[in-house]
CSV table of C-alpha atoms in Angstrom, one decimal:
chain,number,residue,atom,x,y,z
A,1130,UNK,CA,-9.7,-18.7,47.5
A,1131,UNK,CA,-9.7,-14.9,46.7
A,1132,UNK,CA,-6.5,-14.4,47.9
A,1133,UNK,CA,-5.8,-16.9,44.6
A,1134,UNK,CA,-8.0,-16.0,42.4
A,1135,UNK,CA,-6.9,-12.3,42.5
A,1136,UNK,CA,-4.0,-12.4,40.6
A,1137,UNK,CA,-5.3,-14.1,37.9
A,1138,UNK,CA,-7.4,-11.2,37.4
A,1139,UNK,CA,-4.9,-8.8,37.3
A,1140,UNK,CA,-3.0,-10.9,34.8
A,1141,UNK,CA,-5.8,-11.0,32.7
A,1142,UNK,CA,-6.6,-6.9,33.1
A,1143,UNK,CA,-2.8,-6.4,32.6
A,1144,UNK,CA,-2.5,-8.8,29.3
A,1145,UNK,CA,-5.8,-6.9,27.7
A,1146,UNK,CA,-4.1,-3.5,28.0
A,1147,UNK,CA,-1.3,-4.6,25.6
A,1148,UNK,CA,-3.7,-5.4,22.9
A,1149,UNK,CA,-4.1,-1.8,21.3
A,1150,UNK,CA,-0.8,-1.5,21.1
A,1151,UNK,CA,-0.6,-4.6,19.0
A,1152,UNK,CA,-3.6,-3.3,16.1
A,1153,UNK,CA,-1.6,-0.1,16.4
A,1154,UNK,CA,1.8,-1.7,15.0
A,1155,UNK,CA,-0.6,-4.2,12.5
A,1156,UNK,CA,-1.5,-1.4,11.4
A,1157,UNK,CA,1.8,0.3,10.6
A,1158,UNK,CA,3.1,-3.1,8.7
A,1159,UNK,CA,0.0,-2.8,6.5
A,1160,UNK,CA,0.7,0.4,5.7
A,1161,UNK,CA,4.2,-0.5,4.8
A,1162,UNK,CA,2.8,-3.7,2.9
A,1163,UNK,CA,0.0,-1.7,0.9
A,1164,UNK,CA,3.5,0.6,0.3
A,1165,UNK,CA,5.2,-2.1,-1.1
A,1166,UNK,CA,2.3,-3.2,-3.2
A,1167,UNK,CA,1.8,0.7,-4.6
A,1168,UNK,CA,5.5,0.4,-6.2
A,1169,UNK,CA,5.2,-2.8,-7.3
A,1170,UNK,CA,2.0,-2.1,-9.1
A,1171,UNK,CA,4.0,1.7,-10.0
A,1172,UNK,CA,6.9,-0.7,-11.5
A,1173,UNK,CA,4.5,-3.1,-13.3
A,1174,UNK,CA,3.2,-0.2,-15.1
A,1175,UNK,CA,6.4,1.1,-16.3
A,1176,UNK,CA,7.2,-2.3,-17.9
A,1177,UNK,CA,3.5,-2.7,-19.8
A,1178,UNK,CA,3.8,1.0,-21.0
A,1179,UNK,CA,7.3,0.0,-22.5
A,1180,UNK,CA,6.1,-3.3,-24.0
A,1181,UNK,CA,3.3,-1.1,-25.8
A,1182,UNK,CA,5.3,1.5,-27.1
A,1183,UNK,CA,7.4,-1.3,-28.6
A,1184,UNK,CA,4.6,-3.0,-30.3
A,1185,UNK,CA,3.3,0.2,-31.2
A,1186,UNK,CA,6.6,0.7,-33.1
A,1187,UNK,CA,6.4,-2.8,-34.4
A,1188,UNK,CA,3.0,-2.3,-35.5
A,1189,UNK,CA,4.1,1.0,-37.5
A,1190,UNK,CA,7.3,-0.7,-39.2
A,1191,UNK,CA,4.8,-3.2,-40.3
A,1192,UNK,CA,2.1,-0.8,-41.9
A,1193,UNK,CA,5.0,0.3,-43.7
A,1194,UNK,CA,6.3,-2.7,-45.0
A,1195,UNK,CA,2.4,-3.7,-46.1
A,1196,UNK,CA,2.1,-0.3,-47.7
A,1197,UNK,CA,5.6,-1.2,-49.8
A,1198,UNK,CA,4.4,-4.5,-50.7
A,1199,UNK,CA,0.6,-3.2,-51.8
A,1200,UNK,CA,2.8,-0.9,-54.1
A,1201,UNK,CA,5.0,-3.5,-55.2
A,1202,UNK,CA,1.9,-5.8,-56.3
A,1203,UNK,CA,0.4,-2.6,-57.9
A,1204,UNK,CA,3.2,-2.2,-60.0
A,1205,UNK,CA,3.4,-6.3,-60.6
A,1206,UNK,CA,0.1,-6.1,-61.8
A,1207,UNK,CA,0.4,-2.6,-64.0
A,1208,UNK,CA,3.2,-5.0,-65.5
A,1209,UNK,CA,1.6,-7.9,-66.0
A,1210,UNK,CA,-1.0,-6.5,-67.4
A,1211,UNK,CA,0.7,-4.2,-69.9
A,1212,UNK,CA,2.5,-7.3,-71.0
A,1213,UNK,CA,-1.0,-9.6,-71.3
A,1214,UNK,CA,-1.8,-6.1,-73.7
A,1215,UNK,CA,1.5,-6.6,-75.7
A,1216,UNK,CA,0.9,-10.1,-76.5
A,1217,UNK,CA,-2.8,-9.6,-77.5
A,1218,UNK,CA,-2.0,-7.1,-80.0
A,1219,UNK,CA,0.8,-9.2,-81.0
A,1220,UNK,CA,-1.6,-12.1,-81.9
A,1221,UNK,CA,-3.7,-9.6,-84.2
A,1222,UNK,CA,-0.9,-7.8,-85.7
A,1223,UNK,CA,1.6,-10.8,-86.5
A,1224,UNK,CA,-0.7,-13.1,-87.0
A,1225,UNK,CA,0.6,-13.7,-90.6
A,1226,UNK,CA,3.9,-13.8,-89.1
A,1227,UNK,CA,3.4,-17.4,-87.2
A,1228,UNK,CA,7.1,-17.9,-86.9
A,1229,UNK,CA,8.4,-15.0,-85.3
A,1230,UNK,CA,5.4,-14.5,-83.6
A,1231,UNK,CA,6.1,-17.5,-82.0
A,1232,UNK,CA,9.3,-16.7,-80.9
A,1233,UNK,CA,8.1,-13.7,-79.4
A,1234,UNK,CA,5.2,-15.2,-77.6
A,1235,UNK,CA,7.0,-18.1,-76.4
A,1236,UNK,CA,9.6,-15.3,-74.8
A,1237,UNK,CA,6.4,-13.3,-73.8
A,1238,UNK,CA,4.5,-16.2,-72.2
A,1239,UNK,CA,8.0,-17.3,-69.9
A,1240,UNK,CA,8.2,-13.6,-68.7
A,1241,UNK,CA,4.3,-14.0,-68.2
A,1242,UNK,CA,4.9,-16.7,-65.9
A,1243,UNK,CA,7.6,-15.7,-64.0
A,1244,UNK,CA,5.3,-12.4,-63.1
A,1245,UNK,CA,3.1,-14.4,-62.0
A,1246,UNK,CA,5.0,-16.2,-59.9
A,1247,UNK,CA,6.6,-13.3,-58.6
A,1248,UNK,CA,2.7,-11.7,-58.1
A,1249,UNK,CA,1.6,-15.3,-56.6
A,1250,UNK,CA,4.6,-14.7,-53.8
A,1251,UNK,CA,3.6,-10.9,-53.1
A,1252,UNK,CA,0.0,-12.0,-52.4
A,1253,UNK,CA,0.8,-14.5,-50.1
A,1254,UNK,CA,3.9,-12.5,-48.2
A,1255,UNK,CA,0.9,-9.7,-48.3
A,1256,UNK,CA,-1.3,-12.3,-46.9
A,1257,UNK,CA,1.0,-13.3,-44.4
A,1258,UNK,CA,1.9,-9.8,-43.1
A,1259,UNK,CA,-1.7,-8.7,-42.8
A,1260,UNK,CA,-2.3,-11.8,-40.5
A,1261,UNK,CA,1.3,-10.7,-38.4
A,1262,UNK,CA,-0.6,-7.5,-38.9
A,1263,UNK,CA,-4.0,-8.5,-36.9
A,1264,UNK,CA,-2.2,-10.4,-34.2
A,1265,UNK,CA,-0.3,-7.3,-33.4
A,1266,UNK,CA,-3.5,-5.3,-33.1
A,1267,UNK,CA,-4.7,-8.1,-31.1
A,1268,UNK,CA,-2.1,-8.4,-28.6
A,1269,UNK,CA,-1.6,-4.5,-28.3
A,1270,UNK,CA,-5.7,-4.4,-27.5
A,1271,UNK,CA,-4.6,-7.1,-24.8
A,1272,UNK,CA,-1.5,-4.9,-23.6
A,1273,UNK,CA,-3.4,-2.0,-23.5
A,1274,UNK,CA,-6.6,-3.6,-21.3
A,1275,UNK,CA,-3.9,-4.6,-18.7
A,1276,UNK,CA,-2.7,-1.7,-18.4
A,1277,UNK,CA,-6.0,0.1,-17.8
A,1278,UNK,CA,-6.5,-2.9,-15.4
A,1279,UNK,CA,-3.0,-2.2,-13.6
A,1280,UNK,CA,-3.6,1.5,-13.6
A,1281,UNK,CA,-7.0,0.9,-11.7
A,1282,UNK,CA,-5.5,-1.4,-9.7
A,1283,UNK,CA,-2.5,1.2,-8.5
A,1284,UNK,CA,-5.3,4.0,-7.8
A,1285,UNK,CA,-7.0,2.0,-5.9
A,1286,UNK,CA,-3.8,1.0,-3.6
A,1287,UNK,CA,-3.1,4.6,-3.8
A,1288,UNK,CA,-6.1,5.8,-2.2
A,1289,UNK,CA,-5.7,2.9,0.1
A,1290,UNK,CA,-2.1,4.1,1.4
A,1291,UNK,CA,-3.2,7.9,1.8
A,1292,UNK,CA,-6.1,6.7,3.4
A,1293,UNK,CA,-4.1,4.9,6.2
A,1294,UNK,CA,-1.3,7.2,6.2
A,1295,UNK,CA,-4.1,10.3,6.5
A,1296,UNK,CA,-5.5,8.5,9.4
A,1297,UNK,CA,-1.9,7.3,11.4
A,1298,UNK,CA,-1.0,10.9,11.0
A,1299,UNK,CA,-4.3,12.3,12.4
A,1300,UNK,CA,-3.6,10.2,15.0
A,1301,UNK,CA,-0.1,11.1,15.8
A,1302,UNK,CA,-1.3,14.5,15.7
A,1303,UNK,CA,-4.2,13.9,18.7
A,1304,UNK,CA,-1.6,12.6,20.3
A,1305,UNK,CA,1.0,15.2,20.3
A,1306,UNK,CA,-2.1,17.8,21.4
A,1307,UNK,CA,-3.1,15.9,23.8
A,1308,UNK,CA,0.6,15.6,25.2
A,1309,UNK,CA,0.9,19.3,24.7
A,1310,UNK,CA,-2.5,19.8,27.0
A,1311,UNK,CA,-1.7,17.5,29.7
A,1312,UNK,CA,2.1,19.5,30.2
A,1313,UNK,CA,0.2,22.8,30.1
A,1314,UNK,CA,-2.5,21.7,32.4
A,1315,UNK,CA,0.4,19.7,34.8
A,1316,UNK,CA,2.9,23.3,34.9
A,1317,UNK,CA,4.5,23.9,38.5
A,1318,UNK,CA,4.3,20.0,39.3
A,1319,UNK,CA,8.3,18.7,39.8
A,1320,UNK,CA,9.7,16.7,37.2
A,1321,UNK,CA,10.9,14.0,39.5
A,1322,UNK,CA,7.7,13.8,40.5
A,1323,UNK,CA,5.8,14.0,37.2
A,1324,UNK,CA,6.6,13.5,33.5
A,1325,UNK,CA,4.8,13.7,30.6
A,1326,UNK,CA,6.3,11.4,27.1
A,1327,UNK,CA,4.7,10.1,23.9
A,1328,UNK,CA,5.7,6.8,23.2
A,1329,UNK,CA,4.8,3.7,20.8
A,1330,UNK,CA,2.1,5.9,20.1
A,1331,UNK,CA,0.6,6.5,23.6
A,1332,UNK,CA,0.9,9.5,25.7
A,1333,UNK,CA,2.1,8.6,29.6
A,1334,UNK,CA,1.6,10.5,32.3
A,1335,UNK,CA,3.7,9.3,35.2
A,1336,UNK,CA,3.1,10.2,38.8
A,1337,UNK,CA,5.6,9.3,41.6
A,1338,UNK,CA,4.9,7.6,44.7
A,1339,UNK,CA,6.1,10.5,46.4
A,1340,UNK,CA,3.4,12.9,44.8
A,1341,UNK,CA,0.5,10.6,44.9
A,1342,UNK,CA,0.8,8.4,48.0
A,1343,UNK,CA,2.5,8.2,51.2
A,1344,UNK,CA,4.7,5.0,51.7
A,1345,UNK,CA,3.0,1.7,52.0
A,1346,UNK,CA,-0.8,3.5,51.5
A,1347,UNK,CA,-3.2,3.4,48.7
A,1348,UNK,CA,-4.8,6.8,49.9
A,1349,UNK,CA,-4.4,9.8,47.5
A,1350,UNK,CA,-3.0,12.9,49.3
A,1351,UNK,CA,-4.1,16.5,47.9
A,1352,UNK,CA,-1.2,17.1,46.0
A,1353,UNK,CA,-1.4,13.9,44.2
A,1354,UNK,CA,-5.4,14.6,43.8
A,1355,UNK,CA,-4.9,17.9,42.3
A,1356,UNK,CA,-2.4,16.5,39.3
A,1357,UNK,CA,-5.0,13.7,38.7
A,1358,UNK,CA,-7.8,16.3,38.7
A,1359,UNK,CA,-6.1,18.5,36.1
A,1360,UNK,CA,-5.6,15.6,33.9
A,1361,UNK,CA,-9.0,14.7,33.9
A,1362,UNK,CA,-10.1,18.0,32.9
A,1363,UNK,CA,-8.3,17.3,30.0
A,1364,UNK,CA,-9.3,13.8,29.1
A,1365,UNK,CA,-13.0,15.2,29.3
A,1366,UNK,CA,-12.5,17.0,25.7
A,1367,UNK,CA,-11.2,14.2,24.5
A,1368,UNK,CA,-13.8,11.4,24.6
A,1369,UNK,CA,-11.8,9.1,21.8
A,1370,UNK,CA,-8.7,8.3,24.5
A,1371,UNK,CA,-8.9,5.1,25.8
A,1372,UNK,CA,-7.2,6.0,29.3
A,1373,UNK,CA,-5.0,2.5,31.3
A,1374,UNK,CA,-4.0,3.2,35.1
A,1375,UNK,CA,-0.8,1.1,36.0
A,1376,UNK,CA,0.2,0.5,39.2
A,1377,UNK,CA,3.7,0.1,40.2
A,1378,UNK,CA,6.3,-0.8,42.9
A,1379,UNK,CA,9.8,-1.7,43.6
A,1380,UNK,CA,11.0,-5.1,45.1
A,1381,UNK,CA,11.5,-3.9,48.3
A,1382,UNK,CA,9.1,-6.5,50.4
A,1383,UNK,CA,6.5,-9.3,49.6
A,1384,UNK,CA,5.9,-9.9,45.6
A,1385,UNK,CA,2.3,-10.5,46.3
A,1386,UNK,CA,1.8,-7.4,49.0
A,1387,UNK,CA,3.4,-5.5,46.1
A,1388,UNK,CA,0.5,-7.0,43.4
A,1389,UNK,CA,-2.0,-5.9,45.9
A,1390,UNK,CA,-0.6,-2.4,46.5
A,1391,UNK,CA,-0.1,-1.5,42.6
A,1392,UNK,CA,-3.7,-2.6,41.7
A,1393,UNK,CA,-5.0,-0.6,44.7
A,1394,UNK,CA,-3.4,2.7,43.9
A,1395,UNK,CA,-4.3,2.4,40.1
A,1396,UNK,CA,-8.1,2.1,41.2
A,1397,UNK,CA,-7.8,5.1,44.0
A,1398,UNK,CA,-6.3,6.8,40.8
A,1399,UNK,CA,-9.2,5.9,38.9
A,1400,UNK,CA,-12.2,6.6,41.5
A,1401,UNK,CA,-10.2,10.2,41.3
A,1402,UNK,CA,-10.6,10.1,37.4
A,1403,UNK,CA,-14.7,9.0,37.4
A,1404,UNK,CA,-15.6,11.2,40.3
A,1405,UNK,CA,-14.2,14.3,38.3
A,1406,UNK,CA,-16.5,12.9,35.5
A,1407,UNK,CA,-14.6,10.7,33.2
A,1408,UNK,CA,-16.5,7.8,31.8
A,1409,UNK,CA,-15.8,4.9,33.6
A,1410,UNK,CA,-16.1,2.6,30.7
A,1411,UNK,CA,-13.1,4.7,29.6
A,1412,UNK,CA,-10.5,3.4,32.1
A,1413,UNK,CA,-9.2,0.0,32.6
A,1414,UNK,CA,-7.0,-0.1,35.8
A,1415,UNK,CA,-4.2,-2.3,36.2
A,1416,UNK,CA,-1.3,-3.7,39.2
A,1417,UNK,CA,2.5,-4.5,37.7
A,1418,UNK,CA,3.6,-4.8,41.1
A,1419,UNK,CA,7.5,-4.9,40.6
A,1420,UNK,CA,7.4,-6.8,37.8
A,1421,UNK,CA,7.9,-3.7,35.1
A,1422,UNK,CA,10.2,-1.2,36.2
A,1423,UNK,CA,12.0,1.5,34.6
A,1424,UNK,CA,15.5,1.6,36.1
A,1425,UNK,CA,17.3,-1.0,38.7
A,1426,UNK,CA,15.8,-1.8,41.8
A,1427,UNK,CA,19.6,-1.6,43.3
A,1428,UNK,CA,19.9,1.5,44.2
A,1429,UNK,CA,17.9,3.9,45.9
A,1430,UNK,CA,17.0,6.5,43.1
A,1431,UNK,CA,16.2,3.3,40.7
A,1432,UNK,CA,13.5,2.1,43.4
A,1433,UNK,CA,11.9,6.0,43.5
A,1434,UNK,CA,11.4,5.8,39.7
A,1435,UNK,CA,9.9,2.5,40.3
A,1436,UNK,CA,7.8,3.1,42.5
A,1437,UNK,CA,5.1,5.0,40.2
A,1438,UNK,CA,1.4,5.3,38.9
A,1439,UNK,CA,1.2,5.9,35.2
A,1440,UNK,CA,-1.6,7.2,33.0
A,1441,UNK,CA,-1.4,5.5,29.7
A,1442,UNK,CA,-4.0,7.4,26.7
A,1443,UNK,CA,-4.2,5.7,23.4
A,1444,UNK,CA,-6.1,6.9,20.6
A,1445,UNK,CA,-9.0,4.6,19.9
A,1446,UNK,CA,-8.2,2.6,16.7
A,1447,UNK,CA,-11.3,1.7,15.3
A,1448,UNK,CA,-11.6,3.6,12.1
A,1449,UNK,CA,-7.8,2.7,11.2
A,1450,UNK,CA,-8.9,-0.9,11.9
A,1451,UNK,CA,-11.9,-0.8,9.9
A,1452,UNK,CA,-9.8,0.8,6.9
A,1453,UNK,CA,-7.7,-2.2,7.4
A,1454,UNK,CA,-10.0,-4.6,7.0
A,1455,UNK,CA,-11.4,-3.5,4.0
């Protein structure tokens, strides 16, 4: 029943390692999103400041045009009213003169009306430019509170994209340290036998069979010891690395042998790692057997670079993840 049960486990182990990773690149595409968003909103703002400097303009020409007509039905009225004069004193000069006077009142009376007819059409084009007037002001008040309500809106998406890219590149940069720490710490080791890369931002450290363990064995030899040792030095000042130890083989003999033999050396790997004094809450150990290589399994050099232990450190992600979630 164990012997069944077994790989189950390591599936399970081997599937929770991946899902890091995964918040890592969520986190990326909601940077880009929030990105996105920010010129939108930066695009949106453009367009509302346009519309108000063109009601703004509106707005002027039509102050104008209501100053013209107030002058207009000034001057309408100055009119009128010198004319209602002219045909008072008329009456009490001419009044023995009924004929003429007449004449000239019935002429003074059609003018009279057609100024007011004229001043009746002023006040109500006035009338209806002050209300054209009011709705302008009205809509420009509108204008302007979306635009305050965009501009908000865009600082706040802002500060939400520096925050995110502040902490992504925080991260990248622990990572490029602590890659820079484990090659000085790992100097004099062969490169066939030990590399050092950053990738989808994790660090791996990758130990060769040939370094670590003799053929078929899950026993550390001293060599291999020493380079595990010197990482963990490292990893001690570094308390926010999660740390993964992958086991690996080629295909040369039984696929299940090979399951058992990868997830053995990945936990000799890590009883190195706790006994120098890593947390073991810290490490997750994990068997690939030959089911992940790095180069063909055809020819003899392919199998050596299969056949491998690797380190994986990730920054932990929990304050990018929390940002993200707000």
């Amino acid at each position: 029943m164990l012997r069944y049960l077994l790989p189950v486990f390591i599936l399970a182990l081997s599937l929770s390692s991946c899902v890091g990773y995964q918040k890592y690149e969520a986190a990326l595409a909601d940077r880009d999103k929030l990105q996105t968003n920010y010129n939108d909103l930066e695009q949106q703002l453009e367009t509302a400041q346009s519309q108000n400097k063109t009601l703004r303009e509106q707005k002027t020409n039509l102050e104008k045009d209501v100053a013209e007509t107030r002058q207009d039905l000034r001057t309408l009225q100055n009119r009128y009213n010198q004319l209602d004069k002219a045909n008072e004193d008329l009456l009490k000069r001419y009044d023995r003169m009924l004929e003429q006077n007449e004449k000239m009142l019935e002429s003074s009376s059609d003018e009279r009306q057609n100024l007011m007819a004229q001043l009746t059409l002023k006040e109500q084009e006035l009338d209806r430019r002050e209300r054209q007037l009011r709705e302008l002001e009205s809509e420009i008040k509108q204008r302007e509170t979306e635009t305050e309500a965009l501009r908000k809106s865009l600082v706040e998406r802002e500060a939400r994209v520096n925050e995110l890219e502040s902490a992504i590149t925080e991260k990248d940069e622990k990572l490029k340290a602590l890659r820079e720490r484990i090659n000085q710490a790992l100097l004099g080791f062969s490169d066939t036998d030990l590399t050092v890369r950053e990738q989808n931002g994790k660090v791996y450290v990758s130990l060769s069979q040939n370094l670590l363990f003799p053929s078929g064995s899950k026993t550390i030899n001293s060599a291999g010891k020493d380079a595990i040792q010197k990482v963990a030095e490292v990893l001690k000042n570094n308390p926010d690395i999660a740390i993964t130890v992958e086991g690996h083989t080629d295909t040369d003999g039984d696929a299940a042998f090979n399951w058992d033999l990868s997830v053995g050396r990945a936990t000799s790997v890590v009883k190195v790692l706790t006994a120098d004094g890593l947390d073991p809450a810290r490490i997750t150990a994990a068997g690939r057997g030959e089911f992940y290589p790095v180069a063909s399994n055809d020819t003899a050099k392919g199998k050596a670079q299969n056949r491998r232990t690797e380190i994986i450190l990730t920054p932990k992600l929990e304050a990018l993840y929390e940002l993200i979630g707000e």
